CSV table of C-alpha atoms in Angstrom, one decimal:
chain,number,residue,atom,x,y,z
Y,1,MET,CA,-7.8,12.1,-24.3
Y,2,ALA,CA,-10.7,10.8,-26.3
Y,3,MET,CA,-11.1,7.0,-26.6
Y,4,THR,CA,-11.9,5.3,-29.9
Y,5,PRO,CA,-15.4,3.7,-29.7
Y,6,VAL,CA,-15.0,0.0,-29.2
Y,7,SER,CA,-17.5,-0.6,-32.1
Y,8,GLN,CA,-14.7,0.4,-34.5
Y,9,ARG,CA,-12.4,-2.3,-33.1
Y,10,PRO,CA,-12.2,-6.0,-33.9
Y,11,LEU,CA,-12.9,-6.5,-30.3
Y,12,GLY,CA,-16.5,-5.6,-30.8
Y,13,ALA,CA,-18.8,-3.0,-29.2
Y,14,PRO,CA,-19.5,-3.2,-25.5
Y,15,ALA,CA,-23.1,-3.0,-24.5
Y,16,ALA,CA,-24.0,-0.8,-21.6
Y,17,GLY,CA,-24.0,-4.0,-19.5
Y,18,SER,CA,-26.5,-5.2,-17.0
Y,19,PRO,CA,-26.8,-2.5,-14.3
Y,20,ARG,CA,-27.3,-5.2,-11.7
Y,21,ASP,CA,-24.3,-7.2,-12.8
Y,22,ARG,CA,-22.1,-4.1,-13.0
Y,23,ALA,CA,-23.2,-2.9,-9.5
Y,24,ARG,CA,-22.7,-6.3,-8.0
Y,25,LEU,CA,-19.2,-6.6,-9.5
Y,26,HIS,CA,-18.2,-3.1,-8.4
Y,27,PHE,CA,-19.4,-3.7,-4.9
Y,28,ARG,CA,-17.7,-7.1,-4.5
Y,29,LEU,CA,-14.4,-5.9,-6.1
Y,30,LYS,CA,-14.2,-2.6,-4.2
Y,31,THR,CA,-15.2,-4.2,-0.8
Y,32,ALA,CA,-12.9,-7.2,-1.3
Y,33,THR,CA,-10.0,-4.9,-2.2
Y,34,GLN,CA,-10.7,-2.5,0.6
Y,35,LEU,CA,-10.9,-5.3,3.2
Y,36,GLY,CA,-7.6,-6.7,1.9
Y,37,GLN,CA,-5.9,-3.3,2.3
Y,38,GLY,CA,-7.6,-2.9,5.7
Y,39,LEU,CA,-6.2,-6.3,6.7
Y,40,ASP,CA,-2.7,-5.2,5.7
Y,41,GLY,CA,-3.0,-2.2,8.0
Y,42,TYR,CA,-4.4,-4.4,10.7
Y,43,VAL,CA,-1.5,-6.8,10.6
Y,44,ILE,CA,1.1,-4.0,10.7
Y,45,GLY,CA,-0.7,-1.9,13.3
Y,46,GLY,CA,-1.5,-4.8,15.6
Y,47,ILE,CA,2.0,-5.4,16.6
Y,48,GLY,CA,2.4,-2.0,18.2
Y,49,MET,CA,-0.1,-2.7,21.0
Y,50,ALA,CA,0.9,-6.3,21.4
Y,51,MET,CA,4.7,-5.8,21.5
Y,52,ALA,CA,5.1,-5.1,25.2
Y,53,ALA,CA,3.1,-8.1,26.3
Y,54,LEU,CA,4.5,-10.6,23.8
Y,55,THR,CA,8.0,-9.4,24.6
Y,56,ALA,CA,7.5,-10.4,28.2
Y,57,ASP,CA,5.7,-13.7,27.4
Y,58,LEU,CA,8.2,-14.8,24.8
Y,59,HIS,CA,11.3,-13.3,26.5
Y,60,LEU,CA,12.4,-11.2,23.5
Y,61,GLY,CA,15.5,-9.1,23.5
Y,62,THR,CA,16.0,-5.8,21.6
Y,63,ILE,CA,17.1,-7.5,18.4
Y,64,ALA,CA,14.3,-10.0,18.5
Y,65,GLN,CA,11.8,-7.2,19.0
Y,66,GLY,CA,13.1,-5.4,15.9
Y,67,LEU,CA,12.9,-8.6,13.9
Y,68,VAL,CA,9.3,-9.4,14.9
Y,69,GLY,CA,8.3,-5.8,14.1
Y,70,ALA,CA,10.1,-5.8,10.8
Y,71,SER,CA,9.1,-9.3,9.7
Y,72,PRO,CA,6.0,-8.4,7.6
Y,73,LEU,CA,8.1,-5.6,5.9
Y,74,ILE,CA,10.8,-8.1,5.0
Y,75,GLY,CA,8.1,-10.5,3.7
Y,76,ILE,CA,6.7,-7.7,1.5
Y,77,PHE,CA,10.1,-7.4,-0.1
Y,78,PHE,CA,9.9,-10.9,-1.5
Y,79,GLY,CA,6.1,-11.2,-1.8
Y,80,GLY,CA,5.5,-8.0,-3.8
Y,81,PRO,CA,7.7,-8.9,-6.7
Y,82,ALA,CA,6.9,-12.6,-6.6
Y,83,PHE,CA,3.1,-12.3,-6.5
Y,84,GLY,CA,3.3,-9.3,-9.0
Y,85,TRP,CA,5.2,-11.4,-11.5
Y,86,LEU,CA,2.7,-14.3,-11.0
Y,87,ALA,CA,-0.3,-11.9,-11.6
Y,88,ASP,CA,1.2,-10.6,-14.8
Y,89,ARG,CA,2.0,-14.1,-16.0
Y,90,PHE,CA,-1.0,-16.1,-14.9
Y,91,GLY,CA,-3.7,-13.5,-14.2
Y,92,ARG,CA,-4.9,-11.2,-11.4
Y,93,ARG,CA,-7.7,-13.4,-10.1
Y,94,PRO,CA,-5.7,-16.5,-8.9
Y,95,VAL,CA,-3.3,-14.3,-6.9
Y,96,PHE,CA,-6.2,-12.2,-5.5
Y,97,MET,CA,-7.5,-15.5,-4.0
Y,98,VAL,CA,-4.3,-17.2,-2.9
Y,99,ASP,CA,-2.8,-14.3,-0.9
Y,100,MET,CA,-6.0,-14.0,1.1
Y,101,LEU,CA,-5.9,-17.7,1.9
Y,102,ILE,CA,-2.4,-17.2,3.2
Y,103,PHE,CA,-3.6,-14.4,5.4
Y,104,LEU,CA,-6.3,-16.6,6.9
Y,105,ILE,CA,-4.0,-19.5,7.7
Y,106,SER,CA,-1.2,-17.4,9.1
Y,107,SER,CA,-3.5,-15.2,11.2
Y,108,VAL,CA,-4.8,-18.3,13.0
Y,109,ALA,CA,-1.3,-19.7,13.4
Y,110,GLN,CA,-0.2,-16.6,15.4
Y,111,PHE,CA,-2.4,-17.7,18.3
Y,112,PHE,CA,-0.3,-20.9,18.8
Y,113,VAL,CA,3.3,-19.5,18.7
Y,114,ALA,CA,5.7,-20.7,21.4
Y,115,ASP,CA,8.7,-18.4,20.9
Y,116,GLY,CA,9.9,-15.4,19.0
Y,117,THR,CA,11.3,-17.4,16.1
Y,118,GLN,CA,7.9,-18.9,15.3
Y,119,LEU,CA,6.2,-15.5,15.5
Y,120,PHE,CA,8.9,-14.0,13.3
Y,121,LEU,CA,8.4,-16.7,10.6
Y,122,ILE,CA,4.6,-16.6,10.7
Y,123,ARG,CA,4.6,-12.8,10.3
Y,124,LEU,CA,7.2,-13.1,7.6
Y,125,VAL,CA,4.7,-15.3,5.7
Y,126,MET,CA,2.0,-12.7,6.3
Y,127,GLY,CA,4.3,-10.1,4.8
Y,128,LEU,CA,4.5,-12.3,1.7
Y,129,ALA,CA,0.7,-12.1,1.5
Y,130,ILE,CA,0.7,-8.3,2.1
Y,131,GLY,CA,3.2,-8.0,-0.8
Y,132,GLY,CA,0.8,-10.0,-3.0
Y,133,GLU,CA,-2.1,-7.7,-1.9
Y,134,TYR,CA,-0.2,-4.6,-2.8
Y,135,ALA,CA,0.8,-6.1,-6.2
Y,136,VAL,CA,-2.6,-7.2,-7.3
Y,137,GLY,CA,-5.4,-5.6,-5.2
Y,138,ALA,CA,-5.2,-2.0,-6.3
Y,139,PRO,CA,-4.1,-2.8,-9.9
Y,140,LEU,CA,-7.1,-5.2,-10.4
Y,141,LEU,CA,-9.5,-2.5,-9.0
Y,142,SER,CA,-7.9,0.1,-11.3
Y,143,GLU,CA,-8.3,-2.1,-14.3
Y,144,TYR,CA,-12.1,-2.0,-13.8
Y,145,ALA,CA,-12.3,1.6,-12.7
Y,146,PRO,CA,-13.3,4.5,-15.1
Y,147,SER,CA,-10.7,7.1,-15.7
Y,148,LYS,CA,-12.6,9.9,-14.0
Y,149,GLY,CA,-12.6,9.5,-10.3
Y,150,ARG,CA,-10.0,6.6,-10.4
Y,151,GLY,CA,-7.7,8.4,-8.0
Y,152,ARG,CA,-10.4,8.9,-5.4
Y,153,LEU,CA,-11.5,5.3,-5.7
Y,154,LEU,CA,-7.9,4.0,-5.3
Y,155,GLY,CA,-7.1,6.5,-2.6
Y,156,SER,CA,-9.9,5.1,-0.6
Y,157,LEU,CA,-7.9,1.9,-0.3
Y,158,GLU,CA,-5.4,3.8,1.8
Y,159,ILE,CA,-8.2,5.0,4.0
Y,160,SER,CA,-9.0,1.3,4.5
Y,161,TRP,CA,-5.3,0.6,5.4
Y,162,TYR,CA,-5.2,3.4,8.0
Y,163,VAL,CA,-8.6,2.3,9.4
Y,164,GLY,CA,-7.3,-1.2,9.7
Y,165,TYR,CA,-4.2,0.1,11.5
Y,166,ALA,CA,-6.4,2.1,13.9
Y,167,LEU,CA,-8.8,-0.8,14.4
Y,168,ALA,CA,-5.9,-3.0,15.3
Y,169,THR,CA,-4.8,-0.5,17.9
Y,170,VAL,CA,-8.3,-0.4,19.4
Y,171,VAL,CA,-8.6,-4.2,19.5
Y,172,GLY,CA,-5.1,-4.5,21.0
Y,173,ALA,CA,-6.2,-2.1,23.7
Y,174,LEU,CA,-9.3,-4.1,24.5
Y,175,PHE,CA,-7.2,-7.3,24.9
Y,176,ALA,CA,-4.3,-5.6,26.7
Y,177,GLU,CA,-5.3,-6.5,30.2
Y,178,MET,CA,-6.1,-10.1,29.4
Y,179,ASP,CA,-3.6,-12.8,30.1
Y,180,GLY,CA,-2.3,-13.8,26.7
Y,181,GLY,CA,-4.5,-11.2,25.1
Y,182,TRP,CA,-1.9,-10.4,22.4
Y,183,ARG,CA,-2.6,-13.8,20.9
Y,184,TRP,CA,-6.2,-13.0,20.5
Y,185,SER,CA,-5.6,-9.6,19.1
Y,186,LEU,CA,-3.0,-10.7,16.5
Y,187,SER,CA,-5.1,-13.7,15.4
Y,188,SER,CA,-8.3,-11.7,15.2
Y,189,GLY,CA,-7.4,-10.7,11.6
Y,190,ALA,CA,-8.7,-14.2,10.6
Y,191,VAL,CA,-12.3,-12.8,10.8
Y,192,ILE,CA,-11.6,-10.2,8.2
Y,193,ALA,CA,-9.8,-12.7,6.0
Y,194,VAL,CA,-12.8,-15.1,6.0
Y,195,VAL,CA,-15.2,-12.4,4.8
Y,196,CYS,CA,-12.7,-11.1,2.2
Y,197,LEU,CA,-12.1,-14.6,0.8
Y,198,ALA,CA,-15.8,-15.1,0.4
Y,199,LEU,CA,-16.2,-11.9,-1.5
Y,200,ARG,CA,-13.3,-12.6,-3.8
Y,201,GLY,CA,-14.9,-15.8,-5.1
Y,202,GLY,CA,-17.2,-13.8,-7.4
Y,203,VAL,CA,-14.6,-11.5,-8.9
Y,204,PRO,CA,-13.7,-12.2,-12.6
Y,205,GLU,CA,-10.4,-11.8,-14.3
Y,206,SER,CA,-9.2,-8.4,-15.5
Y,207,ALA,CA,-10.4,-7.5,-19.1
Y,208,ARG,CA,-7.3,-5.3,-19.6
Y,209,TRP,CA,-5.0,-8.2,-18.6
Y,210,LEU,CA,-6.9,-10.5,-21.0
Y,211,LEU,CA,-6.3,-8.0,-23.8
Y,212,SER,CA,-2.6,-7.8,-22.9
Y,213,ARG,CA,-2.4,-11.6,-23.4
Y,214,GLY,CA,-4.2,-11.5,-26.7
Y,215,ARG,CA,-7.4,-13.2,-25.2
Y,216,THR,CA,-9.7,-10.7,-26.9
Y,217,GLU,CA,-12.9,-12.9,-27.0
Y,218,GLU,CA,-12.8,-13.4,-23.2
Y,219,ALA,CA,-12.1,-9.7,-22.8
Y,220,ARG,CA,-15.0,-8.8,-25.0
Y,221,THR,CA,-17.4,-11.0,-23.0
Y,222,LEU,CA,-16.4,-9.1,-19.8
Y,223,ILE,CA,-16.6,-5.7,-21.5
Y,224,GLU,CA,-20.1,-6.4,-22.8
Y,225,ARG,CA,-21.4,-7.8,-19.6
Y,226,TYR,CA,-20.1,-5.1,-17.3
Y,227,GLY,CA,-19.9,-2.1,-19.6
Y,228,ILE,CA,-16.2,-1.6,-18.9
Y,229,GLU,CA,-14.7,1.8,-19.9
Y,230,LEU,CA,-11.3,1.3,-21.5
Y,231,ASP,CA,-9.2,2.3,-24.5
Y,232,ALA,CA,-9.0,-1.0,-26.2
Y,233,ASP,CA,-6.9,0.3,-29.1
Y,234,ALA,CA,-4.2,1.5,-26.7
Y,235,GLU,CA,-4.3,-1.7,-24.7
Y,236,LEU,CA,-4.0,-3.8,-27.8
Y,237,ALA,CA,-1.2,-1.6,-29.1
Y,238,ASP,CA,0.7,-2.3,-25.9
Y,239,SER,CA,-0.1,-6.0,-25.9
Y,240,GLY,CA,3.4,-6.8,-27.1
Y,241,GLU,CA,5.1,-5.0,-24.2
Y,242,GLN,CA,8.0,-6.8,-22.7
Y,243,ALA,CA,7.2,-8.3,-19.3
Y,244,GLY,CA,9.2,-9.6,-16.3
Y,245,PHE,CA,11.7,-8.1,-14.0
Y,246,ARG,CA,14.2,-7.3,-16.7
Y,247,ALA,CA,11.7,-5.0,-18.4
Y,248,LEU,CA,11.5,-2.8,-15.3
Y,249,PHE,CA,15.1,-1.8,-15.8
Y,250,SER,CA,14.9,-1.3,-19.5
Y,251,ARG,CA,15.4,2.2,-20.9
Y,252,LYS,CA,11.7,2.4,-21.6
Y,253,HIS,CA,10.5,1.7,-18.0
Y,254,LEU,CA,13.5,2.6,-15.8
Y,255,ARG,CA,12.1,6.1,-15.1
Y,256,ALA,CA,8.8,4.7,-13.8
Y,257,THR,CA,10.6,2.0,-11.7
Y,258,VAL,CA,12.9,4.6,-10.0
Y,259,PHE,CA,10.0,7.0,-9.3
Y,260,ALA,CA,7.5,4.4,-8.0
Y,261,GLY,CA,10.0,2.8,-5.6
Y,262,THR,CA,11.6,5.9,-4.4
Y,263,PHE,CA,8.5,8.0,-3.6
Y,264,TRP,CA,6.8,5.1,-1.9
Y,265,ALA,CA,9.8,4.3,0.2
Y,266,ALA,CA,10.3,7.9,1.2
Y,267,LEU,CA,6.7,8.2,2.4
Y,268,VAL,CA,6.5,5.0,4.4
Y,269,LEU,CA,10.0,4.8,6.0
Y,270,PRO,CA,9.5,7.5,8.6
Y,271,TYR,CA,5.8,6.4,9.2
Y,272,PHE,CA,6.6,2.7,9.8
Y,273,ALA,CA,9.8,3.3,11.7
Y,274,ILE,CA,8.1,5.8,14.1
Y,275,GLY,CA,4.7,4.1,14.2
Y,276,ALA,CA,5.9,0.6,15.2
Y,277,PHE,CA,7.6,2.1,18.3
Y,278,TRP,CA,5.5,5.2,18.7
Y,279,GLY,CA,5.1,4.6,22.4
Y,280,GLU,CA,8.8,4.5,22.9
Y,281,VAL,CA,9.3,7.7,20.8
Y,282,PHE,CA,6.5,9.3,22.7
Y,283,GLU,CA,8.2,8.5,26.0
Y,284,ALA,CA,11.7,9.4,24.8
Y,285,LEU,CA,10.5,12.9,23.9
Y,286,ASN,CA,9.1,13.3,27.4
Y,287,MET,CA,5.5,13.4,26.1
Y,288,GLY,CA,4.2,10.9,28.7
Y,289,ASP,CA,4.1,7.1,29.1
Y,290,ASN,CA,0.5,6.3,28.1
Y,291,ALA,CA,1.2,4.0,25.2
Y,292,VAL,CA,-2.4,3.4,24.4
Y,293,ALA,CA,-3.3,7.1,24.1
Y,294,ALA,CA,-0.1,7.7,22.1
Y,295,LEU,CA,-1.0,5.0,19.5
Y,296,LEU,CA,-4.6,6.1,19.3
Y,297,VAL,CA,-3.6,9.7,18.6
Y,298,TYR,CA,-1.1,8.5,16.0
Y,299,ALA,CA,-3.6,6.2,14.2
Y,300,PHE,CA,-6.6,8.4,14.1
Y,301,THR,CA,-4.6,11.5,13.0
Y,302,ALA,CA,-3.4,9.4,10.1
Y,303,VAL,CA,-7.0,8.3,9.2
Y,304,ALA,CA,-8.0,12.0,9.0
Y,305,GLY,CA,-5.0,12.8,6.8
Y,306,VAL,CA,-5.5,10.0,4.3
Y,307,THR,CA,-9.2,10.8,4.1
Y,308,LEU,CA,-8.3,14.4,3.1
Y,309,GLY,CA,-5.8,13.1,0.5
Y,310,CYS,CA,-8.5,10.9,-1.0
Y,311,LEU,CA,-11.0,13.8,-1.2
Y,312,VAL,CA,-8.6,16.2,-2.9
Y,313,VAL,CA,-6.6,13.9,-5.2
Y,314,GLU,CA,-8.8,14.5,-8.2
Y,315,ARG,CA,-9.3,18.2,-7.5
Y,316,ILE,CA,-5.6,19.3,-7.1
Y,317,GLY,CA,-3.9,16.5,-9.0
Y,318,ARG,CA,-1.3,13.9,-8.2
Y,319,ARG,CA,1.8,16.1,-8.2
Y,320,ARG,CA,0.4,18.7,-5.8
Y,321,LEU,CA,-0.7,16.1,-3.4
Y,322,LEU,CA,2.7,14.5,-3.4
Y,323,ILE,CA,5.5,17.1,-3.7
Y,324,PRO,CA,4.7,20.0,-1.3
Y,325,PRO,CA,3.8,17.6,1.6
Y,326,PHE,CA,7.2,15.9,1.2
Y,327,TRP,CA,9.0,19.2,2.0
Y,328,ILE,CA,6.5,20.3,4.7
Y,329,THR,CA,6.8,17.0,6.6
Y,330,ALA,CA,10.6,17.1,6.3
Y,331,VAL,CA,10.5,20.5,8.0
Y,332,CYS,CA,8.1,19.2,10.7
Y,333,LEU,CA,10.5,16.4,11.7
Y,334,ALA,CA,13.5,18.7,11.6
Y,335,LEU,CA,11.8,21.2,13.9
Y,336,VAL,CA,11.0,18.4,16.4
Y,337,ALA,CA,14.6,17.3,16.3
Y,338,MET,CA,15.9,20.8,16.8
Y,339,TRP,CA,13.6,21.7,19.7
Y,340,PRO,CA,12.7,18.3,21.4
Y,341,ASP,CA,12.1,20.0,24.8
Y,342,VAL,CA,9.5,22.5,23.5
Y,343,THR,CA,6.2,20.7,24.0
Y,344,PRO,CA,4.1,22.7,21.5
Y,345,VAL,CA,6.7,22.2,18.8
Y,346,VAL,CA,6.9,18.5,19.4
Y,347,VAL,CA,3.2,17.9,19.6
Y,348,GLY,CA,2.4,20.2,16.6
Y,349,GLY,CA,5.3,19.0,14.5
Y,350,PHE,CA,4.5,15.3,15.0
Y,351,LEU,CA,0.7,15.7,14.4
Y,352,PHE,CA,1.3,17.7,11.3
Y,353,PHE,CA,3.8,15.2,10.0
Y,354,ILE,CA,1.4,12.3,10.6
Y,355,PHE,CA,-1.5,14.1,9.0
Y,356,LEU,CA,0.3,15.3,5.8
Y,357,ASN,CA,2.3,12.1,5.4
Y,358,ALA,CA,-0.9,10.1,5.5
Y,359,ALA,CA,-2.6,12.5,3.0
Y,360,SER,CA,0.2,11.9,0.5
Y,361,SER,CA,0.1,8.2,1.2
Y,362,ALA,CA,-3.2,8.0,-0.6
Y,363,LEU,CA,-1.0,8.1,-3.8
Y,364,THR,CA,0.7,4.8,-2.9
Y,365,ALA,CA,-2.4,3.1,-4.2
Y,366,VAL,CA,-2.6,5.3,-7.3
Y,367,TYR,CA,0.8,6.3,-8.8
Y,368,PRO,CA,2.6,3.0,-8.9
Y,369,LEU,CA,0.0,1.2,-11.0
Y,370,GLU,CA,-0.5,4.2,-13.2
Y,371,VAL,CA,3.1,4.5,-14.5
Y,372,PHE,CA,3.3,0.9,-15.7
Y,373,PRO,CA,1.5,-0.7,-18.7
Y,374,THR,CA,-0.9,-3.6,-18.2
Y,375,ALA,CA,1.6,-6.3,-19.2
Y,376,LEU,CA,4.0,-5.0,-16.5
Y,377,ARG,CA,1.6,-3.4,-14.0
Y,378,THR,CA,1.6,-5.9,-11.1
Y,379,THR,CA,5.3,-6.7,-11.5
Y,380,GLY,CA,6.1,-3.0,-11.3
Y,381,VAL,CA,3.7,-2.4,-8.4
Y,382,GLY,CA,5.1,-5.4,-6.6
Y,383,PHE,CA,8.7,-4.3,-7.1
Y,384,ALA,CA,7.9,-0.8,-5.9
Y,385,ALA,CA,6.2,-2.2,-2.8
Y,386,ALA,CA,9.3,-4.3,-2.2
Y,387,ILE,CA,11.6,-1.3,-2.5
Y,388,SER,CA,9.4,0.8,-0.2
Y,389,ARG,CA,9.6,-1.8,2.5
Y,390,VAL,CA,13.4,-2.2,2.4
Y,391,GLY,CA,13.8,1.2,4.0
Y,392,ALA,CA,10.8,0.7,6.2
Y,393,ALA,CA,12.1,-2.7,7.5
Y,394,ILE,CA,15.6,-1.2,8.1
Y,395,GLY,CA,14.1,1.7,9.9
Y,396,THR,CA,11.8,-0.5,12.1
Y,397,PHE,CA,14.7,-2.8,12.9
Y,398,LEU,CA,17.2,0.0,13.8
Y,399,LEU,CA,14.9,2.5,15.5
Y,400,PRO,CA,14.9,0.9,18.9
Y,401,MET,CA,18.7,0.7,18.9
Y,402,GLY,CA,18.9,4.2,17.5
Y,403,LEU,CA,16.7,5.6,20.3
Y,404,GLU,CA,18.9,3.8,22.9
Y,405,HIS,CA,22.3,4.7,21.5
Y,406,VAL,CA,22.0,8.0,19.6
Y,407,GLY,CA,18.7,9.4,20.9
Y,408,PRO,CA,15.5,10.6,19.1
Y,409,ARG,CA,17.1,13.8,17.6
Y,410,PHE,CA,19.3,11.9,15.2
Y,411,VAL,CA,16.5,9.5,14.3
Y,412,LEU,CA,14.2,12.4,13.4
Y,413,LEU,CA,16.8,14.1,11.3
Y,414,VAL,CA,17.3,11.0,9.3
Y,415,GLY,CA,13.6,10.8,8.7
Y,416,ALA,CA,13.5,14.4,7.6
Y,417,ALA,CA,16.4,13.7,5.1
Y,418,VAL,CA,14.5,10.8,3.7
Y,419,LEU,CA,11.4,12.9,3.1
Y,420,ALA,CA,13.4,15.7,1.5
Y,421,LEU,CA,14.9,13.1,-0.9
Y,422,GLY,CA,11.4,11.9,-1.8
Y,423,GLY,CA,10.4,15.5,-2.6
Y,424,LEU,CA,13.4,16.0,-4.8
Y,425,VAL,CA,12.9,12.8,-6.8
Y,426,SER,CA,9.2,13.4,-7.2
Y,427,HIS,CA,9.8,16.9,-8.5
Y,428,PHE,CA,11.7,15.6,-11.5
Y,429,LEU,CA,10.1,12.2,-12.1
Y,430,ALA,CA,6.4,12.4,-11.1
Y,431,PRO,CA,4.0,12.6,-14.1
Y,432,GLU,CA,0.5,14.2,-13.9
Y,433,THR,CA,-2.0,11.4,-14.6
Y,434,THR,CA,-5.3,12.7,-13.4
Y,435,ASP,CA,-8.4,11.7,-15.5
Y,436,MET,CA,-6.2,9.7,-18.0
Y,437,ASP,CA,-7.0,6.2,-19.2
Y,438,LEU,CA,-4.5,3.7,-17.7
Y,439,ALA,CA,-3.0,2.9,-21.1
Y,440,HIS,CA,-2.1,6.6,-21.4
Y,441,THR,CA,-0.9,7.1,-17.9
Y,442,ALA,CA,1.9,4.6,-18.4
Y,443,ARG,CA,3.0,6.6,-21.5
Y,444,ALA,CA,3.0,9.8,-19.5
Y,445,GLY,CA,5.2,8.2,-16.9
Y,446,ARG,CA,7.8,7.6,-19.6
Y,447,ARG,CA,8.0,11.2,-20.8
Y,448,PRO,CA,10.6,13.5,-19.4
Y,449,ARG,CA,9.1,16.6,-17.7
């Protein structure tokens, strides 16, 4: 869709912008957002390698293990909507800074925990910050990104997440033989947080958000300085959009709310549930007892998958990257459940599930922010992140007990059913938004197919 030249608007015409200023901003914003996403994965992934050692040191039972594993996911449930609402109400930049400061403090605090309750509470707070990162990081980056190539840029954030997850596994393995090494591995995320916080200090407010709040002069200054590509007419036309949680369930936005939360939840529930206890799943399926090797295979297969998703998202479009992999991965888990004693089926099914699930997960940094208008974007993304983690937290909490009481076959069939549900919902609700300006993607999300 062609965009009206800004020179025809009261806003004023944007200059090309200083190439140096534009390059510096893009580098800081992209790097700061990617590091934030990588830190999210680092926090989630680190617990997998540390769980056995901290369980012994802190004398955790099965329920306590589940709570510690699920605590960041529970935190995201509250942090995503809360920080998302704050970012829509008070601006992207303050939340972008505060949530990283929370990461820094809580990462260090993990080193000093004395029992499971303290670790649970600290990682719960970290989950709040992860929710804030989901709510504001990708939306802020998207609001500065050009329409063409936006999907690839945002998809790269998911590569950062999986790299962070894999890096946490490597760091955990390095500290595994050290007495109390799990404390060092869990708190090592503070190093990433310090670098990320320093980068974020130079990131300005979103010009799109300023337009949505009627602050056109401030928006014009940013547009002129950085040569930002946006459809100002469409943004100004949407500036009176209703905001807040109630708006998510209005007739106008309910479709986007249901789609964003459901597809995200269906993608991450099997991944988080199986990933947090992959060593136990690996052993339960008689695939060996080398937990380090199992977690490394899991993590790096996912990195390869999400990298592919990032590379093809602009070429094949959003819907093709989302819907077919849902059905294929559901079949993969069902096959493993039906023939758990056939090693080639188990290994091939799991690896294909991990690879394709991760490829589609590139869209969790793309679709949610595209289907909501600027005035509601971070609230919508935060809420979708919260819904996605409800199922993931439940799965992470129940999976150890499920393996113990009903066995891996039932657990895998439940995962397959969740993936099939995601495919069905996405078939009817997912819009195609490739190469569209953000103001128009939100409108596409409201149209019935």
